[in-house]
Short mmCIF file of C-alpha atoms in Angstrom, two decimals:
data_model
loop_
_atom_site.label_atom_id
_atom_site.label_comp_id
_atom_site.label_asym_id
_atom_site.label_seq_id
_atom_site.Cartn_x
_atom_site.Cartn_y
_atom_site.Cartn_z
CA MET N 1 0.00 0.00 0.00
CA THR N 2 1.39 3.37 -1.04
CA ILE N 3 0.93 6.21 1.42
CA THR N 4 0.65 9.71 0.01
CA LYS N 5 2.27 12.15 2.40
CA ASP N 6 1.43 15.82 2.77
CA LEU N 7 4.85 17.41 2.28
CA SER N 8 3.53 20.76 3.47
CA LYS N 9 3.43 19.45 7.05
CA HIS N 10 7.12 20.08 7.65
CA PRO N 11 7.18 23.12 9.98
CA CYS N 12 10.75 24.12 9.12
CA PHE N 13 10.17 24.17 5.37
CA ASN N 14 6.64 25.60 5.55
CA ARG N 15 5.98 28.42 8.01
CA GLU N 16 2.21 28.02 7.70
CA SER N 17 2.40 24.59 9.35
CA ALA N 18 4.74 25.67 12.17
CA GLY N 19 1.92 26.28 14.62
CA SER N 20 0.14 22.98 14.07
CA CYS N 21 2.77 20.44 13.02
CA GLY N 22 5.67 19.34 15.20
CA ARG N 23 9.02 17.67 14.74
CA VAL N 24 11.22 15.36 16.75
CA HIS N 25 14.98 15.25 16.27
CA LEU N 26 16.39 11.81 17.00
CA PRO N 27 20.02 12.07 18.24
CA VAL N 28 21.44 8.92 16.65
CA ALA N 29 24.44 10.45 14.87
CA PRO N 30 27.26 11.38 17.28
CA LYS N 31 30.19 11.20 14.86
CA CYS N 32 31.16 13.97 12.46
CA ASN N 33 33.42 14.12 9.43
CA ILE N 34 34.33 17.81 9.48
CA MET N 35 35.49 20.30 12.11
CA CYS N 36 33.83 23.70 11.91
CA ASN N 37 35.50 26.64 13.61
CA PHE N 38 32.22 27.65 15.26
CA CYS N 39 31.28 24.25 16.64
CA ASN N 40 31.69 22.74 20.10
CA ARG N 41 29.46 19.77 20.91
CA LYS N 42 30.93 19.04 24.34
CA TYR N 43 28.38 21.04 26.27
CA ASP N 44 24.81 20.20 27.18
CA CYS N 45 22.19 22.10 29.09
CA VAL N 46 18.47 21.41 28.88
CA SER N 47 17.83 25.16 28.56
CA GLU N 48 20.40 25.66 25.79
CA SER N 49 19.09 25.68 22.24
CA ARG N 50 21.60 25.39 19.43
CA PRO N 51 22.59 22.77 16.86
CA GLY N 52 24.98 20.05 18.01
CA VAL N 53 23.64 19.86 21.56
CA THR N 54 21.81 16.83 22.94
CA SER N 55 21.11 15.28 26.32
CA ALA N 56 21.61 11.71 25.08
CA VAL N 57 22.52 9.61 22.08
CA LEU N 58 20.17 6.84 20.96
CA SER N 59 20.66 3.64 18.99
CA PRO N 60 18.27 3.11 16.05
CA GLU N 61 16.19 0.70 18.12
CA GLN N 62 16.04 3.13 21.01
CA ALA N 63 15.03 5.91 18.62
CA VAL N 64 11.99 3.93 17.50
CA ALA N 65 10.97 3.25 21.11
CA TYR N 66 11.47 6.93 21.96
CA MET N 67 9.41 7.96 18.94
CA GLU N 68 6.51 5.81 20.12
CA LYS N 69 6.54 7.44 23.55
CA VAL N 70 6.89 10.94 22.14
CA LEU N 71 3.84 10.47 19.90
CA GLU N 72 1.81 9.45 22.94
CA LYS N 73 2.64 12.77 24.57
CA GLU N 74 2.67 14.96 21.45
CA PRO N 75 0.46 13.53 18.66
CA ARG N 76 0.96 16.66 16.53
CA ILE N 77 4.42 15.41 15.51
CA THR N 78 4.50 15.03 11.72
CA VAL N 79 8.26 14.95 11.11
CA ALA N 80 11.02 12.64 12.31
CA GLY N 81 14.38 14.26 11.69
CA ILE N 82 18.03 13.46 12.30
CA ALA N 83 20.19 16.52 12.89
CA GLY N 84 23.13 15.27 14.88
CA PRO N 85 24.72 15.82 17.23
CA GLY N 86 27.29 15.03 14.50
CA ASP N 87 26.59 14.45 10.81
CA PRO N 88 23.98 11.81 9.88
CA MET N 89 25.89 10.80 6.76
CA ALA N 90 28.94 9.95 8.89
CA ASN N 91 26.86 7.53 10.98
CA PRO N 92 25.38 4.32 9.52
CA GLU N 93 22.97 4.39 12.47
CA ALA N 94 21.15 7.29 10.81
CA ILE N 95 20.22 5.24 7.74
CA GLU N 96 19.21 2.29 9.92
CA THR N 97 17.04 4.58 12.05
CA ILE N 98 15.16 5.87 9.02
CA ARG N 99 14.70 2.31 7.78
CA LEU N 100 13.17 1.24 11.10
CA LEU N 101 11.02 4.36 11.34
CA LYS N 102 9.64 3.78 7.86
CA GLU N 103 8.45 0.32 8.91
CA LYS N 104 6.86 1.55 12.13
CA PHE N 105 5.63 5.02 11.15
CA PRO N 106 5.10 5.02 7.36
CA GLN N 107 2.90 8.12 7.57
CA MET N 108 5.71 10.25 9.03
CA LEU N 109 7.79 12.72 7.04
CA PHE N 110 11.51 11.95 7.26
CA CYS N 111 14.25 14.55 7.05
CA LEU N 112 17.88 15.05 7.99
CA SER N 113 20.52 17.76 8.09
CA THR N 114 24.04 17.28 6.76
CA ASN N 115 27.21 19.16 5.94
CA GLY N 116 27.15 17.34 2.60
CA LEU N 117 30.61 15.75 2.62
CA ALA N 118 29.27 12.19 2.43
CA LEU N 119 25.97 13.12 0.77
CA PRO N 120 26.63 12.00 -2.85
CA ALA N 121 27.25 8.41 -1.75
CA ARG N 122 23.99 8.31 0.22
CA ALA N 123 21.61 10.62 -1.67
CA ALA N 124 19.98 7.93 -3.83
CA GLU N 125 19.52 5.69 -0.79
CA LEU N 126 17.82 8.51 1.09
CA ALA N 127 15.32 8.83 -1.74
CA GLU N 128 14.66 5.08 -1.71
CA LEU N 129 13.98 5.23 2.02
CA GLY N 130 11.40 7.95 1.52
CA VAL N 131 13.31 10.90 2.94
CA SER N 132 11.39 13.91 1.66
CA HIS N 133 13.35 16.85 3.07
CA VAL N 134 17.11 17.37 3.41
CA THR N 135 19.00 20.36 4.77
CA VAL N 136 22.55 20.94 3.53
CA THR N 137 24.67 23.54 5.32
CA VAL N 138 26.57 25.61 2.74
CA ASN N 139 28.58 28.45 4.24
CA ALA N 140 30.81 29.26 1.27
CA VAL N 141 31.12 28.55 -2.44
CA ASP N 142 34.73 29.76 -2.56
CA PRO N 143 37.37 27.39 -1.08
CA LYS N 144 39.46 30.35 0.07
CA ILE N 145 36.60 31.51 2.27
CA GLY N 146 35.65 27.96 3.23
CA ALA N 147 39.19 27.37 4.48
CA LYS N 148 38.59 30.02 7.14
CA ILE N 149 35.46 28.22 8.33
CA TYR N 150 36.52 24.55 8.39
CA ALA N 151 39.58 23.21 10.24
CA TRP N 152 39.52 19.83 8.51
CA ALA N 153 37.39 17.35 6.60
CA ARG N 154 37.75 13.59 6.91
CA ASP N 155 36.99 11.57 3.78
CA GLY N 156 37.31 7.90 4.65
CA LYS N 157 40.75 7.52 6.22
CA VAL N 158 42.14 10.73 4.73
CA ILE N 159 42.01 14.05 6.57
CA HIS N 160 42.09 17.17 4.39
CA ARG N 161 42.91 20.63 5.71
CA GLY N 162 42.77 24.23 4.54
CA GLU N 163 41.59 24.96 1.02
CA ASP N 164 41.81 21.27 0.08
CA ALA N 165 39.22 20.47 2.74
CA ALA N 166 36.97 23.36 1.75
CA ARG N 167 37.23 22.50 -1.95
CA LEU N 168 36.38 18.83 -1.37
CA LEU N 169 33.46 19.74 0.86
CA LEU N 170 32.07 22.19 -1.70
CA GLU N 171 32.37 19.67 -4.53
CA ARG N 172 30.47 17.08 -2.51
CA GLN N 173 27.82 19.60 -1.46
CA LEU N 174 27.12 20.68 -5.02
CA GLU N 175 27.07 17.09 -6.28
CA GLY N 176 24.87 15.92 -3.43
CA ILE N 177 22.32 18.71 -3.86
CA LYS N 178 22.13 17.98 -7.58
CA ILE N 179 21.34 14.31 -6.91
CA LEU N 180 18.74 15.19 -4.27
CA LYS N 181 16.91 17.47 -6.69
CA GLU N 182 17.04 14.84 -9.43
CA LYS N 183 15.39 12.45 -6.96
CA GLY N 184 12.63 14.95 -6.18
CA ILE N 185 13.72 15.69 -2.62
CA ILE N 186 12.96 19.11 -1.13
CA VAL N 187 16.23 20.83 -0.21
CA LYS N 188 16.89 23.61 2.27
CA SER N 189 20.30 25.13 2.71
CA ASN N 190 21.52 26.65 5.96
CA THR N 191 24.08 29.43 5.64
CA ILE N 192 25.72 30.72 8.81
CA VAL N 193 26.73 34.38 8.66
CA ILE N 194 30.18 34.91 10.20
CA PRO N 195 31.14 38.61 10.35
CA GLY N 196 34.50 39.28 8.77
CA VAL N 197 34.62 35.81 7.22
CA ASN N 198 31.68 35.18 4.87
CA ASP N 199 29.23 38.03 5.49
CA GLN N 200 30.20 39.66 2.17
CA HIS N 201 29.92 36.28 0.44
CA VAL N 202 26.41 35.19 1.47
CA LEU N 203 24.66 36.57 -1.62
CA GLU N 204 27.05 34.67 -3.87
CA VAL N 205 26.15 31.53 -1.93
CA SER N 206 22.43 32.19 -2.43
CA ARG N 207 22.90 32.71 -6.17
CA LYS N 208 24.70 29.37 -6.48
CA LEU N 209 22.04 27.60 -4.43
CA SER N 210 19.37 29.04 -6.70
CA GLU N 211 21.18 27.69 -9.75
CA LEU N 212 21.14 24.23 -8.15
CA GLY N 213 17.39 24.38 -7.59
CA VAL N 214 17.52 24.59 -3.79
CA ASP N 215 13.99 25.23 -2.53
CA ILE N 216 14.69 27.51 0.42
CA GLN N 217 17.66 29.11 2.18
CA ASN N 218 18.02 29.67 5.91
CA ILE N 219 20.45 32.51 6.59
CA MET N 220 21.45 32.13 10.24
CA PRO N 221 23.53 34.36 12.52
CA LEU N 222 26.72 32.97 14.02
CA PHE N 223 26.23 31.85 17.60
CA PRO N 224 29.64 32.37 19.26
CA VAL N 225 30.48 29.30 21.34
CA ALA N 226 33.18 29.04 24.00
CA GLU N 227 36.41 27.17 23.24
CA THR N 228 36.09 27.52 19.47
CA PRO N 229 38.21 29.60 17.04
CA PHE N 230 35.20 31.86 16.47
CA ALA N 231 34.39 32.29 20.16
CA GLU N 232 35.37 35.97 20.08
CA VAL N 233 33.80 36.80 16.72
CA PRO N 234 30.81 39.08 17.36
CA ALA N 235 27.43 37.74 16.32
CA PRO N 236 25.92 39.55 13.33
CA THR N 237 23.27 42.12 14.16
CA ALA N 238 19.58 41.49 13.56
CA GLU N 239 19.66 44.30 11.01
CA MET N 240 22.48 42.59 9.08
CA ILE N 241 20.56 39.30 8.94
CA LYS N 242 17.36 41.06 7.89
CA ASP N 243 19.18 42.89 5.10
CA LEU N 244 20.92 39.74 3.84
CA ARG N 245 17.65 37.79 3.81
CA ALA N 246 15.93 40.55 1.86
CA LYS N 247 18.67 40.64 -0.78
CA ALA N 248 19.08 36.85 -0.93
CA GLY N 249 15.31 36.59 -1.27
CA GLU N 250 15.70 37.89 -4.80
CA ASN N 251 17.49 34.63 -5.61
CA LEU N 252 15.42 32.06 -3.71
CA PRO N 253 12.83 31.87 -0.88
CA GLN N 254 14.12 32.60 2.62
CA MET N 255 13.33 30.95 5.95
CA SER N 256 12.80 33.46 8.74
CA HIS N 257 11.26 31.34 11.51
CA CYS N 258 14.23 29.08 12.38
CA LYS N 259 14.58 28.25 16.08
CA ARG N 260 18.18 26.92 15.87
CA CYS N 261 16.98 23.56 17.14
CA ARG N 262 18.96 21.17 19.31
CA ALA N 263 19.84 17.70 18.05
CA ASP N 264 17.16 16.36 20.42
CA ALA N 265 14.47 19.01 19.80
CA VAL N 266 10.86 17.86 20.11
CA GLY N 267 7.48 19.56 19.84
CA LEU N 268 6.16 22.52 17.89
CA LEU N 269 8.60 25.21 16.83
CA CYS N 270 6.64 27.64 18.98
CA ASN N 271 6.41 25.22 21.90
CA ASP N 272 9.56 23.14 22.16
CA ARG N 273 9.33 20.39 24.78
CA SER N 274 12.96 19.21 24.81
CA GLY N 275 13.43 20.09 28.47
CA GLU N 276 10.15 18.51 29.52
CA LEU N 277 10.84 15.27 27.65
CA ALA N 278 14.56 15.06 28.50
CA PRO N 279 13.89 12.44 31.24
CA LEU N 280 12.08 10.30 28.66
CA LEU N 281 15.00 10.62 26.25
CA HIS N 282 17.40 9.73 29.05
CA GLU N 283 15.32 6.68 29.99
CA CYS N 284 15.21 5.39 26.41
CA SER N 285 18.96 5.88 25.98
CA HIS N 286 19.63 3.51 28.89
CA THR N 287 17.50 0.55 27.85
CA VAL N 288 17.25 -1.93 25.00
CA PRO N 289 13.57 -2.11 23.96
CA GLY N 290 11.91 -5.21 25.39
CA THR N 291 14.72 -6.00 27.84
CA ASP N 292 13.91 -6.95 31.45
CA LEU N 293 16.61 -5.11 33.40
CA SER N 294 15.82 -7.04 36.57
CA LYS N 295 17.41 -10.05 34.88
CA ARG N 296 20.43 -8.01 33.84
CA PRO N 297 21.87 -6.47 37.01
CA TYR N 298 25.46 -6.21 35.77
CA VAL N 299 27.54 -3.97 33.51
CA ALA N 300 30.65 -5.18 31.65
CA VAL N 301 33.67 -2.90 31.31
CA ALA N 302 36.58 -3.01 28.85
CA THR N 303 39.52 -1.72 30.86
CA ARG N 304 43.27 -2.22 30.91
CA GLU N 305 43.97 -1.47 34.56
CA GLY N 306 40.53 -1.45 36.20
CA MET N 307 40.28 2.31 36.67
CA LEU N 308 39.48 3.66 33.19
CA VAL N 309 37.21 2.65 30.33
CA ASN N 310 39.94 2.58 27.72
CA MET N 311 39.74 -0.52 25.51
CA HIS N 312 38.18 -1.00 22.10
CA LEU N 313 35.54 -3.76 22.03
CA GLY N 314 37.52 -5.79 19.50
CA GLU N 315 40.76 -5.43 21.47
CA ALA N 316 39.35 -6.55 24.81
CA HIS N 317 40.29 -10.13 25.69
CA LYS N 318 38.40 -9.95 28.96
CA PHE N 319 35.83 -7.78 30.71
CA GLN N 320 35.35 -6.71 34.29
CA ILE N 321 31.83 -7.26 35.60
CA TRP N 322 30.33 -4.68 37.99
CA LYS N 323 27.04 -4.26 39.81
CA GLN N 324 25.27 -1.43 41.58
CA GLU N 325 24.96 -1.50 45.37
CA ASP N 326 22.83 0.60 47.72
CA ILE N 327 25.80 2.94 47.86
CA GLY N 328 28.23 2.88 44.95
CA PHE N 329 29.31 -0.14 42.92
CA SER N 330 31.14 -3.39 43.52
CA TYR N 331 33.41 -5.51 41.34
CA VAL N 332 31.94 -8.98 40.74
CA GLU N 333 34.34 -10.93 38.55
CA GLU N 334 36.32 -11.07 35.33
CA ARG N 335 35.07 -12.83 32.20
CA TYR N 336 37.05 -13.75 29.10
CA ALA N 337 35.86 -12.72 25.65
CA PRO N 338 35.58 -15.19 22.75
CA ASP N 339 38.64 -15.51 20.54
CA PRO N 340 38.79 -13.04 17.63
CA GLY N 341 38.42 -14.04 14.00
CA ALA N 342 35.00 -15.69 13.90
CA GLY N 343 33.10 -12.79 12.32
CA PRO N 344 29.57 -12.10 13.62
CA LYS N 345 29.63 -15.39 15.55
CA ARG N 346 32.21 -13.82 17.84
CA TRP N 347 29.73 -11.17 18.92
CA GLU N 348 26.95 -13.73 19.33
CA GLU N 349 29.25 -15.64 21.68
CA LEU N 350 30.13 -12.45 23.54
CA ALA N 351 26.42 -11.73 23.99
CA LYS N 352 26.09 -15.12 25.70
CA VAL N 353 29.08 -14.37 27.94
CA LEU N 354 27.38 -11.11 28.94
CA SER N 355 23.82 -12.46 29.02
CA ASP N 356 23.21 -11.06 32.52
CA CYS N 357 24.66 -7.63 31.65
CA ARG N 358 22.52 -4.69 30.62
CA ALA N 359 25.44 -2.85 29.03
CA VAL N 360 29.09 -3.06 28.04
CA LEU N 361 31.32 0.01 28.35
CA VAL N 362 34.07 0.31 25.74
CA ALA N 363 36.24 2.99 24.13
CA ALA N 364 34.72 2.25 20.72
CA TYR N 365 32.87 -0.41 18.74
CA GLY N 366 31.84 -1.18 15.17
CA GLU N 367 28.43 -1.39 13.56
CA THR N 368 28.24 -5.21 13.37
CA PRO N 369 28.90 -5.85 17.08
CA ARG N 370 26.52 -3.01 17.96
CA LYS N 371 23.69 -4.68 16.08
CA VAL N 372 24.40 -8.17 17.42
CA LEU N 373 24.83 -7.12 21.05
CA THR N 374 21.85 -4.76 21.03
CA ALA N 375 19.61 -7.44 19.53
CA ALA N 376 20.70 -9.74 22.35
CA GLY N 377 19.83 -7.14 24.99
CA VAL N 378 23.35 -5.90 25.78
CA LEU N 379 23.62 -2.17 25.12
CA PRO N 380 27.13 -1.08 24.04
CA TYR N 381 28.31 2.35 25.19
CA GLU N 382 31.25 4.28 23.77
CA CYS N 383 32.81 6.22 26.60
CA SER N 384 36.01 7.38 28.19
CA GLY N 385 37.06 8.27 31.71
CA PHE N 386 36.84 6.62 35.10
CA VAL N 387 34.93 3.36 35.42
CA GLU N 388 32.94 4.52 38.42
CA ALA N 389 31.85 7.71 36.68
CA ALA N 390 30.69 5.73 33.65
CA LEU N 391 28.85 3.23 35.85
CA THR N 392 27.06 6.09 37.57
CA GLU N 393 25.89 7.24 34.17
CA VAL N 394 24.84 3.88 32.75
CA TYR N 395 22.79 3.06 35.84
CA GLY N 396 20.96 6.29 35.21
CA ALA N 397 22.13 8.76 37.82
CA GLY N 398 24.89 10.78 36.20
CA ASP N 399 25.93 13.27 33.55
CA LEU N 400 25.39 12.09 29.99
CA SER N 401 28.53 13.86 28.79
CA LEU N 402 30.59 11.27 30.67
CA LEU N 403 29.75 8.76 27.96
CA LYS N 404 31.00 10.82 25.03
CA SER N 405 34.16 9.10 23.84
CA ARG N 406 36.59 11.18 21.80
CA ARG N 407 37.45 8.20 19.53
CA LYS N 408 41.12 9.09 19.07
CA GLY N 409 43.75 6.53 18.06
CA LEU N 410 41.43 3.55 18.23
CA GLY N 411 42.04 0.25 16.53
CA LYS N 412 39.96 -1.42 13.84
CA ALA N 413 39.34 -4.83 15.35
CA CYS N 414 35.58 -4.51 15.11
CA GLY N 415 35.17 -2.17 12.19
CA CYS N 416 35.41 1.20 13.89
CA SER N 417 37.32 4.10 12.42
CA GLY N 418 39.52 6.36 14.50
CA GLY N 419 39.77 10.13 14.41
CA SER N 420 38.20 12.93 16.38
CA GLY N 421 34.56 12.77 17.32
CA GLU N 422 34.16 16.54 17.18
CA GLY N 423 32.67 18.58 14.36
CA CYS N 424 29.44 20.06 13.06
CA GLY N 425 26.51 18.56 11.27
#
């Protein structure tokens, strides 16, 4: 049965629907493939509203469970989007999430936001999955200007810097947008105005976007963020933004009702409920759907010395097993992991070894073990830092930022790439 969707019910692309149609951003994409000089995703505050910020990261299965619960509380949701906290195209979990959502909520509109670096390779697949709206952030169409905005871009195993990075990013953005339009997908482009960097270049960007057939442009003011190269750059004035939108509007339609949504935004644009539903998001991020936690009292930890979570899942030959007590945590025992080299069967065997564990804490893991372990009821967490701090978090009483691994210098024993986890979607 083919479902005809009303594409006008996307509140970000259609201002007229903003007061009656809501959106939920599902934070399933923590990794990023570029580093923007205005981006810092380390901070989280339930009252802070800006891209790249989230109170939790969900697996695809958790995202579906969260979506069900959100719709119970806010039935006006018409759009399921993925906007970070990293770049959806740098995270296979994003594609898997959309695939699962399509099966469960076929009536929903699906959208995502991307920097565009990996877009050409995924654009056709997005169309096949029924993604109707895509936002591509284009801040410059001149590599010389782009080099001032982006510190680096990672394409596979290669990291590009300076003008090379900006040139590659621009090429991919233009190619990706072209494919999206050929596939009939509605495209919005975000352009961040950075005084002294690209403010005199924005109209050239809008002209190029118009040539590509972009449907709407969202000219956004820079939001200076601490501990970034642009932290001291003054935000553009409201008058500057108004003037740029008016002039760019001669090239293509302009969005003027953007709320600079978080990566876990939920609700109507005029009535965001991210803070209210943060406990629900937190709850879903700590459980595998359908798992009875009373039968899984333990947490496994990949650690070299017993103090830090610092081993890659594929490198760990053994795991420490911990449990929560009335006050604090206690070490239970040590369990050996199956021998490497057996493919997916290795992770099936590991799931049996950890059958009474609700989670396993590791420095990093690959997509195959994530799927196998999650399906078996063992939730893998990428994290760094002290074991006790991570245990406090996974048992649901701590700061979510403790579980954000930086993914530097990690091995490839279970299909995970190394590199920095920072950047901007």
